[in-house]
């Protein structure tokens, strides 16, 4: 069929320029129809690491041109009418091929949708991802990347610029969040933004504006809660409540800013019956502290989370549901803490006794608590999948000396020590040195980069298996906030920035910072949910 079509298009080349242009147009059209589906289907097994771009239509088109040139030398005098007639015939064939391709894609999408809906519990960790990580399950990989992109959206939407009067806030309104990030097809709606007080000693996490009048002196935006819409819920097989936490994207000094000693979670008013269950005090402070003089952080991040999850669980009580939490770096620690809290508070338990499963997809996360914290998290049924780069220093902290690598008996004996930590959940180890796209560097910022982790996931198929990208996810994203891609790909480092750094020209021709709509602080019904959960609130 393909060879026949070659001959139809290139069996003649009249001197007429209009005919030649028409031929070229049809050749491009045909190559797109024929080879994009072929490229996608073969991509998983034949993708080469030598090129940054994955569209092969240009390569095939050049092949057609060579074939055309040879045929042209032999048949220069064939009539323009015959060429036009054959191109019309080809047009009909292309239309049929397009219809067939659309039908195949529709069938494939339906098949994938059914597979996700039928296996979501396993993808969500019901069996601790047994048998899904090596070799890597395709559905699981795509879901991990999807939640990783939610965590990445917190970086992309955050205003880091100290010259902006909105520094420390989200750059987009809640209703337009995913649309402004080009993620509107993801099928989620943001239901509330999350804020934390910046009175904690983490200067590389919190950002403050240099303007005298700012949106908030003591608060920073740190993430959001979203819920899947009806169409996405049908695809997923359940209503998914997603929580994404912002972390640290560049400098890693926050590690030494941590207090680095353990504190009982009960002392932070998380109602855990076991006083031996402890978490790192800096993470607990970030999660539970509040500033009652600030409209945005008068409620702690913890209070914002548990009340919003409760509200959504009650709203969709008649449906199948899941709670999925994600975060990178410091945001990963908050994701684990909030998953623990949601389960410990029973926010995921319905009145009829049904328990909504809670899963955490963690990226480059540090250790959060001690061995008892790990055991209690398992008792609560919270599933955690930790994605790490083996060359990243952050997952090795805190707890350099006493951690999960020592015998369990030693961990039990050392539990009272303030620096005895244990990782939780299941670990998925990646290695950036096996990707042919990335530099062989020891730069800790590159090794910690979230986009790099998503790139590594895209090419990971299991231990000892060849690195082959599967989804066509653009490797250029790796250099969005670092310098990690090999230089010959010609992707500039740290390339992502707003046009004109957010400045616009007003009607007088002056460049100014545009005003933003008022930020949401807390929903009106939050007091009701606080009382239901036994949390007090002083207005």
Short mmCIF file of C-alpha atoms in Angstrom, two decimals:
data_model
loop_
_atom_site.label_atom_id
_atom_site.label_comp_id
_atom_site.label_asym_id
_atom_site.label_seq_id
_atom_site.Cartn_x
_atom_site.Cartn_y
_atom_site.Cartn_z
CA UNK A 1 0.00 0.00 0.00
CA UNK A 2 2.73 2.47 0.97
CA UNK A 3 4.83 1.64 -2.12
CA UNK A 4 1.78 2.17 -4.30
CA UNK A 5 1.17 5.54 -2.78
CA UNK A 6 4.80 6.50 -3.37
CA UNK A 7 4.30 5.88 -7.07
CA UNK A 8 1.01 7.76 -7.20
CA UNK A 9 2.57 10.90 -5.83
CA UNK A 10 6.02 10.81 -7.32
CA UNK A 11 5.56 9.11 -10.68
CA UNK A 12 5.65 12.53 -12.36
CA UNK A 13 7.11 15.96 -11.83
CA UNK A 14 5.83 18.49 -14.28
CA UNK A 15 7.73 21.74 -14.83
CA UNK A 16 4.61 23.54 -13.68
CA UNK A 17 5.33 25.24 -10.33
CA UNK A 18 1.72 24.92 -9.17
CA UNK A 19 1.79 21.20 -9.84
CA UNK A 20 5.09 20.85 -8.00
CA UNK A 21 3.78 22.75 -4.97
CA UNK A 22 0.68 20.60 -4.93
CA UNK A 23 2.84 17.47 -5.00
CA UNK A 24 4.95 18.69 -2.11
CA UNK A 25 1.87 19.55 -0.08
CA UNK A 26 0.36 16.14 -0.64
CA UNK A 27 3.65 14.42 0.20
CA UNK A 28 3.83 16.18 3.55
CA UNK A 29 0.20 15.35 4.25
CA UNK A 30 0.71 11.70 3.35
CA UNK A 31 3.88 11.34 5.42
CA UNK A 32 2.07 12.73 8.46
CA UNK A 33 -0.87 10.36 8.05
CA UNK A 34 1.26 7.30 7.39
CA UNK A 35 4.18 7.70 9.72
CA UNK A 36 3.03 9.48 12.88
CA UNK A 37 0.94 6.43 13.92
CA UNK A 38 3.81 4.14 12.88
CA UNK A 39 6.30 6.23 14.84
CA UNK A 40 4.16 6.12 17.96
CA UNK A 41 3.66 2.36 17.81
CA UNK A 42 7.33 1.63 17.21
CA UNK A 43 8.66 4.29 19.54
CA UNK A 44 8.89 2.04 22.55
CA UNK A 45 11.13 -0.52 20.89
CA UNK A 46 13.10 1.49 18.33
CA UNK A 47 13.60 4.98 19.77
CA UNK A 48 17.17 6.16 19.23
CA UNK A 49 19.07 8.21 21.78
CA UNK A 50 20.88 10.22 19.15
CA UNK A 51 18.13 12.76 18.48
CA UNK A 52 16.26 15.05 20.82
CA UNK A 53 13.16 15.28 18.61
CA UNK A 54 10.94 12.30 18.05
CA UNK A 55 8.91 13.19 14.95
CA UNK A 56 10.17 11.08 12.05
CA UNK A 57 7.94 12.59 9.38
CA UNK A 58 10.74 14.81 8.07
CA UNK A 59 13.11 11.89 7.67
CA UNK A 60 10.57 9.87 5.68
CA UNK A 61 9.68 12.89 3.59
CA UNK A 62 13.33 13.36 2.59
CA UNK A 63 13.31 9.72 1.49
CA UNK A 64 10.28 10.41 -0.66
CA UNK A 65 12.04 13.40 -2.23
CA UNK A 66 15.01 11.24 -3.23
CA UNK A 67 12.70 8.66 -4.77
CA UNK A 68 10.83 11.44 -6.56
CA UNK A 69 14.04 12.90 -8.05
CA UNK A 70 15.04 9.57 -9.58
CA UNK A 71 11.61 9.00 -11.06
CA UNK A 72 11.50 12.55 -12.37
CA UNK A 73 14.61 12.08 -14.51
CA UNK A 74 12.90 9.26 -16.37
CA UNK A 75 9.43 10.74 -16.81
CA UNK A 76 9.58 14.47 -17.28
CA UNK A 77 6.94 14.78 -20.02
CA UNK A 78 3.91 13.22 -18.43
CA UNK A 79 0.89 15.53 -18.44
CA UNK A 80 -0.10 17.87 -15.63
CA UNK A 81 -3.65 16.59 -15.99
CA UNK A 82 -2.59 13.06 -15.14
CA UNK A 83 -0.69 14.27 -12.07
CA UNK A 84 -3.67 16.25 -10.82
CA UNK A 85 -5.96 13.30 -11.40
CA UNK A 86 -3.73 10.97 -9.46
CA UNK A 87 -3.34 13.46 -6.64
CA UNK A 88 -7.13 13.60 -6.37
CA UNK A 89 -7.12 9.80 -6.12
CA UNK A 90 -4.42 10.00 -3.45
CA UNK A 91 -6.47 12.56 -1.58
CA UNK A 92 -9.29 10.03 -1.35
CA UNK A 93 -6.88 7.36 -0.07
CA UNK A 94 -5.50 9.78 2.53
CA UNK A 95 -9.03 10.56 3.72
CA UNK A 96 -9.71 6.84 4.16
CA UNK A 97 -6.42 6.41 6.01
CA UNK A 98 -7.21 9.33 8.31
CA UNK A 99 -10.60 7.84 9.15
CA UNK A 100 -8.99 4.46 9.83
CA UNK A 101 -6.31 6.08 12.02
CA UNK A 102 -8.90 8.03 14.00
CA UNK A 103 -10.89 4.84 14.52
CA UNK A 104 -7.80 2.92 15.67
CA UNK A 105 -6.84 5.70 18.09
CA UNK A 106 -10.37 5.82 19.49
CA UNK A 107 -10.36 2.04 20.03
CA UNK A 108 -6.92 2.21 21.66
CA UNK A 109 -7.98 5.04 23.98
CA UNK A 110 -11.07 3.10 25.02
CA UNK A 111 -8.92 0.04 25.73
CA UNK A 112 -6.44 2.05 27.85
CA UNK A 113 -9.31 3.73 29.71
CA UNK A 114 -10.85 0.37 30.53
CA UNK A 115 -7.49 -0.97 31.72
CA UNK A 116 -6.93 2.02 34.05
CA UNK A 117 -10.46 1.80 35.45
CA UNK A 118 -10.13 -1.94 36.09
CA UNK A 119 -6.67 -1.88 37.67
CA UNK A 120 -6.57 1.46 39.51
CA UNK A 121 -6.31 -0.11 42.95
CA UNK A 122 -3.10 -1.97 42.02
CA UNK A 123 -1.73 1.19 40.37
CA UNK A 124 -2.65 3.04 43.58
CA UNK A 125 -0.59 0.60 45.65
CA UNK A 126 -3.09 -1.87 47.10
CA UNK A 127 -0.46 -4.62 46.76
CA UNK A 128 2.53 -2.34 47.40
CA UNK A 129 3.21 -2.30 43.64
CA UNK A 130 4.40 -5.92 43.75
CA UNK A 131 5.32 -7.09 40.25
CA UNK A 132 4.76 -3.65 38.70
CA UNK A 133 8.20 -2.07 39.14
CA UNK A 134 10.54 -4.62 37.54
CA UNK A 135 9.78 -4.81 34.71
CA UNK A 136 8.10 -1.43 34.82
CA UNK A 137 4.37 -1.51 34.20
CA UNK A 138 3.38 0.97 31.46
CA UNK A 139 0.20 2.15 33.17
CA UNK A 140 1.98 2.67 36.47
CA UNK A 141 4.76 4.63 34.76
CA UNK A 142 2.25 6.94 33.08
CA UNK A 143 0.37 7.50 36.33
CA UNK A 144 3.54 8.27 38.31
CA UNK A 145 4.56 10.79 35.65
CA UNK A 146 1.08 12.32 35.72
CA UNK A 147 1.22 12.92 39.48
CA UNK A 148 4.83 14.09 39.15
CA UNK A 149 3.63 16.73 36.71
CA UNK A 150 1.13 17.89 39.31
CA UNK A 151 4.01 18.41 41.73
CA UNK A 152 5.98 20.16 38.97
CA UNK A 153 3.03 22.49 38.36
CA UNK A 154 3.60 23.93 41.84
CA UNK A 155 7.05 25.10 40.73
CA UNK A 156 5.84 26.39 37.38
CA UNK A 157 3.04 28.40 38.98
CA UNK A 158 5.00 29.86 41.90
CA UNK A 159 6.16 33.49 41.85
CA UNK A 160 9.84 33.45 42.87
CA UNK A 161 10.66 37.01 41.80
CA UNK A 162 11.56 39.26 44.78
CA UNK A 163 10.87 42.29 42.56
CA UNK A 164 7.25 41.16 42.16
CA UNK A 165 4.75 42.48 44.66
CA UNK A 166 3.15 39.03 44.49
CA UNK A 167 6.35 37.14 45.28
CA UNK A 168 5.59 34.00 47.28
CA UNK A 169 2.12 33.55 45.78
CA UNK A 170 0.68 31.54 42.92
CA UNK A 171 0.84 33.38 39.60
CA UNK A 172 -2.56 32.12 38.47
CA UNK A 173 -6.09 32.20 39.82
CA UNK A 174 -7.49 28.95 41.12
CA UNK A 175 -10.13 28.66 38.37
CA UNK A 176 -7.51 29.14 35.62
CA UNK A 177 -4.66 27.19 37.22
CA UNK A 178 -4.44 24.20 34.89
CA UNK A 179 -5.46 26.20 31.84
CA UNK A 180 -2.63 28.70 32.30
CA UNK A 181 -0.15 25.85 32.66
CA UNK A 182 -1.39 24.08 29.53
CA UNK A 183 -2.75 21.21 31.62
CA UNK A 184 -6.47 21.79 31.09
CA UNK A 185 -6.86 18.41 29.35
CA UNK A 186 -5.73 16.66 32.55
CA UNK A 187 -9.31 16.50 33.85
CA UNK A 188 -8.84 18.04 37.33
CA UNK A 189 -10.26 21.14 38.99
CA UNK A 190 -8.45 22.96 41.79
CA UNK A 191 -10.77 23.25 44.79
CA UNK A 192 -8.49 25.20 47.09
CA UNK A 193 -5.01 26.66 47.46
CA UNK A 194 -2.72 25.84 50.38
CA UNK A 195 -0.67 28.37 52.36
CA UNK A 196 1.90 28.15 55.12
CA UNK A 197 3.40 30.73 57.43
CA UNK A 198 6.88 31.92 56.52
CA UNK A 199 7.89 32.52 60.15
CA UNK A 200 9.77 29.21 60.10
CA UNK A 201 13.53 29.22 59.57
CA UNK A 202 13.55 27.89 55.99
CA UNK A 203 14.73 30.90 53.98
CA UNK A 204 15.40 28.90 50.82
CA UNK A 205 11.84 27.59 50.79
CA UNK A 206 9.96 30.79 51.54
CA UNK A 207 10.19 33.80 49.24
CA UNK A 208 9.42 37.41 50.15
CA UNK A 209 8.88 40.47 47.99
CA UNK A 210 10.95 43.64 48.21
CA UNK A 211 7.87 45.75 47.72
CA UNK A 212 6.66 47.68 50.81
CA UNK A 213 3.03 46.73 50.14
CA UNK A 214 2.63 43.06 49.36
CA UNK A 215 -0.15 40.50 49.13
CA UNK A 216 0.99 38.92 52.43
CA UNK A 217 3.96 39.51 54.72
CA UNK A 218 3.91 36.16 56.46
CA UNK A 219 2.42 33.60 54.05
CA UNK A 220 3.62 31.58 51.07
CA UNK A 221 1.61 29.50 48.63
CA UNK A 222 2.70 25.87 48.97
CA UNK A 223 0.32 23.80 46.87
CA UNK A 224 -3.26 22.89 46.11
CA UNK A 225 -6.06 20.37 46.41
CA UNK A 226 -7.78 19.26 43.20
CA UNK A 227 -10.44 16.74 42.28
CA UNK A 228 -11.04 14.85 39.04
CA UNK A 229 -14.00 15.97 36.97
CA UNK A 230 -16.75 13.62 35.78
CA UNK A 231 -15.04 12.65 32.52
CA UNK A 232 -11.68 12.00 34.17
CA UNK A 233 -13.32 10.08 37.01
CA UNK A 234 -14.95 7.77 34.49
CA UNK A 235 -11.57 7.17 32.88
CA UNK A 236 -9.84 6.55 36.24
CA UNK A 237 -12.60 4.33 37.60
CA UNK A 238 -13.04 6.52 40.67
CA UNK A 239 -13.19 10.13 41.88
CA UNK A 240 -9.62 11.12 42.65
CA UNK A 241 -8.80 13.76 45.27
CA UNK A 242 -5.27 14.97 44.54
CA UNK A 243 -3.01 17.03 46.81
CA UNK A 244 0.18 18.55 45.40
CA UNK A 245 2.87 20.16 47.56
CA UNK A 246 5.53 22.61 46.45
CA UNK A 247 9.12 21.79 47.35
CA UNK A 248 12.54 23.29 46.70
CA UNK A 249 13.60 23.61 43.08
CA UNK A 250 17.19 24.92 43.16
CA UNK A 251 19.34 25.50 46.24
CA UNK A 252 19.57 22.66 48.73
CA UNK A 253 20.65 24.58 51.81
CA UNK A 254 17.27 23.90 53.37
CA UNK A 255 18.66 20.52 54.43
CA UNK A 256 20.97 22.18 56.95
CA UNK A 257 18.24 24.64 57.90
CA UNK A 258 16.26 21.76 59.38
CA UNK A 259 16.34 21.33 63.14
CA UNK A 260 17.25 17.68 62.49
CA UNK A 261 15.74 16.19 65.60
CA UNK A 262 12.68 14.06 66.09
CA UNK A 263 9.54 15.15 67.85
CA UNK A 264 6.40 13.13 68.78
CA UNK A 265 3.68 13.82 66.23
CA UNK A 266 1.20 13.97 69.12
CA UNK A 267 3.08 17.04 70.40
CA UNK A 268 2.07 18.73 67.13
CA UNK A 269 -1.59 17.93 67.95
CA UNK A 270 -1.83 15.09 65.44
CA UNK A 271 -3.86 12.58 67.49
CA UNK A 272 -1.54 9.58 67.38
CA UNK A 273 -2.04 7.14 70.29
CA UNK A 274 1.61 6.08 70.29
CA UNK A 275 3.96 8.71 71.74
CA UNK A 276 6.94 6.83 70.29
CA UNK A 277 5.82 7.86 66.79
CA UNK A 278 8.04 10.81 65.86
CA UNK A 279 8.72 13.01 62.85
CA UNK A 280 11.39 15.56 62.00
CA UNK A 281 10.56 18.73 63.95
CA UNK A 282 11.12 21.14 61.04
CA UNK A 283 8.65 19.28 58.82
CA UNK A 284 6.12 19.20 61.65
CA UNK A 285 6.53 22.93 62.24
CA UNK A 286 6.01 23.74 58.57
CA UNK A 287 2.92 21.53 58.47
CA UNK A 288 1.27 22.67 61.72
CA UNK A 289 2.38 26.26 62.45
CA UNK A 290 0.09 29.20 61.78
CA UNK A 291 -0.02 32.97 62.12
CA UNK A 292 -3.39 34.16 63.33
CA UNK A 293 -2.55 37.72 62.31
CA UNK A 294 -2.33 36.69 58.64
CA UNK A 295 -5.45 36.03 56.60
CA UNK A 296 -3.80 33.28 54.56
CA UNK A 297 -1.91 31.45 57.30
CA UNK A 298 -4.31 31.98 60.22
CA UNK A 299 -5.02 28.29 59.65
CA UNK A 300 -2.12 25.86 59.47
CA UNK A 301 -1.43 23.90 56.30
CA UNK A 302 -2.60 20.88 58.26
CA UNK A 303 -5.98 22.42 59.06
CA UNK A 304 -6.43 23.48 55.46
CA UNK A 305 -5.72 19.97 54.19
CA UNK A 306 -7.85 17.89 56.54
CA UNK A 307 -10.89 20.18 56.27
CA UNK A 308 -10.79 20.26 52.46
CA UNK A 309 -10.33 16.50 52.17
CA UNK A 310 -13.22 15.97 54.59
CA UNK A 311 -15.44 18.31 52.57
CA UNK A 312 -14.66 16.49 49.30
CA UNK A 313 -15.03 13.01 50.81
CA UNK A 314 -18.48 13.99 52.11
CA UNK A 315 -19.43 15.54 48.77
CA UNK A 316 -18.59 12.41 46.76
CA UNK A 317 -19.50 9.87 49.45
CA UNK A 318 -21.70 7.91 47.04
CA UNK A 319 -18.84 7.29 44.59
CA UNK A 320 -15.70 5.19 44.45
CA UNK A 321 -12.86 7.47 45.60
CA UNK A 322 -9.13 7.71 46.13
CA UNK A 323 -6.86 10.23 47.84
CA UNK A 324 -3.53 10.72 46.06
CA UNK A 325 -0.82 12.99 47.46
CA UNK A 326 2.33 14.06 45.65
CA UNK A 327 5.32 16.27 46.25
CA UNK A 328 8.98 16.74 45.45
CA UNK A 329 11.88 17.38 47.83
CA UNK A 330 10.59 19.20 50.91
CA UNK A 331 7.11 18.86 49.38
CA UNK A 332 7.58 15.11 49.50
CA UNK A 333 8.01 15.25 53.29
CA UNK A 334 4.78 17.28 53.53
CA UNK A 335 3.04 14.73 51.30
CA UNK A 336 4.01 11.86 53.62
CA UNK A 337 3.02 13.83 56.73
CA UNK A 338 -0.35 14.84 55.28
CA UNK A 339 -1.04 11.25 54.18
CA UNK A 340 -0.28 10.08 57.72
CA UNK A 341 -2.51 12.82 59.17
CA UNK A 342 -5.48 12.19 56.86
CA UNK A 343 -5.48 8.50 57.81
CA UNK A 344 -4.77 9.07 61.52
CA UNK A 345 -7.62 11.61 61.76
CA UNK A 346 -9.94 9.20 59.95
CA UNK A 347 -10.80 11.84 57.36
CA UNK A 348 -10.74 9.09 54.73
CA UNK A 349 -13.31 6.99 56.61
CA UNK A 350 -16.98 7.30 55.59
CA UNK A 351 -19.95 7.00 57.93
CA UNK A 352 -20.73 3.52 56.60
CA UNK A 353 -17.22 2.38 57.56
CA UNK A 354 -15.81 2.37 54.02
CA UNK A 355 -12.20 3.54 53.88
CA UNK A 356 -10.97 5.66 50.99
CA UNK A 357 -7.46 4.47 50.01
CA UNK A 358 -4.61 6.95 50.50
CA UNK A 359 -1.44 6.81 48.37
CA UNK A 360 1.62 9.05 48.23
CA UNK A 361 3.81 9.42 45.14
CA UNK A 362 7.00 10.96 46.50
CA UNK A 363 9.87 12.37 44.44
CA UNK A 364 13.38 12.97 45.85
CA UNK A 365 12.01 12.93 49.37
CA UNK A 366 14.01 13.02 52.62
CA UNK A 367 13.35 10.73 55.55
CA UNK A 368 10.41 12.03 57.59
CA UNK A 369 10.19 10.06 60.83
CA UNK A 370 11.51 7.22 62.95
CA UNK A 371 10.91 3.47 62.76
CA UNK A 372 7.70 3.75 64.80
CA UNK A 373 6.43 6.37 62.34
CA UNK A 374 7.04 3.90 59.51
CA UNK A 375 5.21 1.11 61.37
CA UNK A 376 2.24 3.34 62.21
CA UNK A 377 1.95 4.48 58.59
CA UNK A 378 1.76 0.84 57.52
CA UNK A 379 -0.92 0.12 60.16
CA UNK A 380 -2.99 3.01 58.82
CA UNK A 381 -2.83 1.53 55.32
CA UNK A 382 -1.17 4.54 53.67
CA UNK A 383 0.77 3.43 50.59
CA UNK A 384 3.94 5.31 49.66
CA UNK A 385 5.98 4.96 46.48
CA UNK A 386 9.26 6.88 46.67
CA UNK A 387 10.93 7.74 43.36
CA UNK A 388 14.62 8.55 43.89
CA UNK A 389 17.76 9.17 41.87
CA UNK A 390 20.58 7.14 43.42
CA UNK A 391 22.94 10.12 43.01
CA UNK A 392 20.66 12.55 44.87
CA UNK A 393 21.77 13.53 48.38
CA UNK A 394 18.34 14.56 49.68
CA UNK A 395 16.86 11.03 50.10
CA UNK A 396 19.91 10.18 52.21
CA UNK A 397 18.94 12.81 54.80
CA UNK A 398 18.30 13.19 57.68
CA UNK A 399 19.65 10.14 59.51
CA UNK A 400 23.04 9.62 57.89
CA UNK A 401 24.18 7.27 60.67
CA UNK A 402 21.13 5.42 61.97
CA UNK A 403 18.50 4.62 59.37
CA UNK A 404 16.56 1.77 57.74
CA UNK A 405 19.79 0.21 56.41
CA UNK A 406 20.82 -1.03 59.87
CA UNK A 407 19.27 -4.19 61.38
CA UNK A 408 15.75 -3.82 62.79
CA UNK A 409 16.96 -4.72 66.29
CA UNK A 410 19.41 -1.80 66.18
CA UNK A 411 16.66 0.52 64.94
CA UNK A 412 14.45 -0.50 67.85
CA UNK A 413 17.26 -0.02 70.33
CA UNK A 414 18.18 3.41 68.93
CA UNK A 415 14.59 4.64 68.67
CA UNK A 416 14.92 7.06 71.55
CA UNK A 417 17.82 8.82 69.89
CA UNK A 418 16.83 12.12 68.22
CA UNK A 419 18.58 11.26 64.94
CA UNK A 420 17.27 7.74 64.24
CA UNK A 421 15.27 7.88 61.00
CA UNK A 422 13.63 5.39 58.67
CA UNK A 423 12.32 5.71 55.13
CA UNK A 424 8.73 4.60 54.51
CA UNK A 425 6.99 2.71 51.74
CA UNK A 426 8.43 1.22 48.56
CA UNK A 427 11.46 2.66 46.79
CA UNK A 428 11.88 2.98 43.02
CA UNK A 429 15.56 3.67 42.27
CA UNK A 430 16.56 5.52 39.11
CA UNK A 431 20.04 6.40 37.85
CA UNK A 432 20.61 9.51 35.73
CA UNK A 433 23.90 8.10 34.42
CA UNK A 434 22.11 5.55 32.24
CA UNK A 435 20.23 8.21 30.27
CA UNK A 436 22.07 9.04 27.02
CA UNK A 437 20.48 12.50 27.09
CA UNK A 438 22.01 13.68 30.36
CA UNK A 439 25.46 14.92 31.29
CA UNK A 440 27.61 12.76 33.53
CA UNK A 441 27.70 15.36 36.28
CA UNK A 442 27.94 15.37 40.04
CA UNK A 443 25.96 18.61 40.34
CA UNK A 444 23.58 17.97 43.29
CA UNK A 445 20.96 20.37 41.89
CA UNK A 446 20.75 18.39 38.63
CA UNK A 447 20.52 15.08 40.47
CA UNK A 448 17.67 16.49 42.56
CA UNK A 449 15.69 18.08 39.71
CA UNK A 450 12.08 16.90 39.37
CA UNK A 451 11.89 17.19 35.58
CA UNK A 452 15.00 14.99 35.40
CA UNK A 453 13.22 12.38 37.53
CA UNK A 454 10.21 12.41 35.17
CA UNK A 455 12.58 12.02 32.21
CA UNK A 456 14.25 9.04 33.91
CA UNK A 457 10.87 7.47 34.61
CA UNK A 458 9.92 7.83 30.97
CA UNK A 459 12.91 5.75 29.92
CA UNK A 460 12.97 3.24 32.80
CA UNK A 461 11.92 -0.35 32.02
CA UNK A 462 13.48 -2.26 34.91
CA UNK A 463 16.81 -3.04 36.51
CA UNK A 464 19.54 -3.64 33.96
CA UNK A 465 17.25 -2.86 31.03
CA UNK A 466 18.07 -0.41 28.26
CA UNK A 467 16.95 3.20 28.68
CA UNK A 468 14.25 3.84 26.04
CA UNK A 469 11.82 6.76 26.19
CA UNK A 470 8.23 5.58 25.96
CA UNK A 471 5.81 8.51 25.92
CA UNK A 472 7.62 11.00 23.72
CA UNK A 473 7.88 13.37 26.67
CA UNK A 474 10.19 16.18 25.55
CA UNK A 475 13.68 15.86 27.11
CA UNK A 476 14.05 19.65 26.73
CA UNK A 477 11.89 19.93 29.86
CA UNK A 478 14.88 18.68 31.86
CA UNK A 479 16.66 22.01 31.31
CA UNK A 480 13.68 24.04 32.42
CA UNK A 481 15.37 24.91 35.73
CA UNK A 482 18.87 23.41 35.49
CA UNK A 483 21.73 22.59 33.10
CA UNK A 484 21.54 18.82 32.71
CA UNK A 485 21.02 17.98 29.02
CA UNK A 486 24.09 17.31 26.92
CA UNK A 487 25.23 20.42 25.10
CA UNK A 488 24.84 19.04 21.58
CA UNK A 489 21.06 19.06 21.99
CA UNK A 490 21.30 22.87 21.99
CA UNK A 491 18.72 23.38 24.72
CA UNK A 492 19.67 26.40 26.85
CA UNK A 493 19.88 25.86 30.62
CA UNK A 494 17.24 27.35 32.92
CA UNK A 495 15.18 28.31 29.89
CA UNK A 496 11.76 28.69 31.45
CA UNK A 497 10.69 32.28 32.22
CA UNK A 498 7.68 34.53 31.74
CA UNK A 499 7.57 36.77 28.73
CA UNK A 500 9.13 40.12 29.70
CA UNK A 501 9.27 38.72 33.26
CA UNK A 502 5.57 39.40 33.59
CA UNK A 503 5.78 43.09 32.69
CA UNK A 504 3.13 44.57 30.36
CA UNK A 505 2.63 47.95 28.69
CA UNK A 506 -0.26 50.06 29.96
CA UNK A 507 -2.38 52.44 27.89
CA UNK A 508 0.22 55.19 28.43
CA UNK A 509 2.95 53.02 26.94
CA UNK A 510 4.69 52.42 30.29
CA UNK A 511 5.88 49.01 31.41
CA UNK A 512 4.22 47.92 34.65
CA UNK A 513 3.47 44.86 36.73
CA UNK A 514 -0.19 43.95 36.17
CA UNK A 515 -2.50 43.58 39.13
CA UNK A 516 -3.79 40.12 39.92
CA UNK A 517 -7.21 39.12 41.14
CA UNK A 518 -7.67 38.75 44.88
CA UNK A 519 -6.41 35.46 46.22
CA UNK A 520 -8.77 33.06 47.93
CA UNK A 521 -7.93 32.63 51.57
CA UNK A 522 -10.28 30.14 53.26
CA UNK A 523 -13.77 28.86 52.31
CA UNK A 524 -16.75 30.03 54.33
CA UNK A 525 -17.70 26.56 55.58
CA UNK A 526 -14.26 25.79 56.98
CA UNK A 527 -15.37 26.51 60.58
CA UNK A 528 -18.02 23.79 60.26
CA UNK A 529 -15.47 21.19 59.20
CA UNK A 530 -12.97 22.30 61.85
CA UNK A 531 -15.59 21.70 64.56
CA UNK A 532 -16.49 18.32 63.11
CA UNK A 533 -12.84 17.30 63.31
CA UNK A 534 -12.45 18.61 66.84
CA UNK A 535 -10.09 21.38 65.77
CA UNK A 536 -10.55 24.75 67.45
CA UNK A 537 -10.38 28.02 65.57
CA UNK A 538 -9.98 31.47 67.03
CA UNK A 539 -11.07 34.18 64.60
#
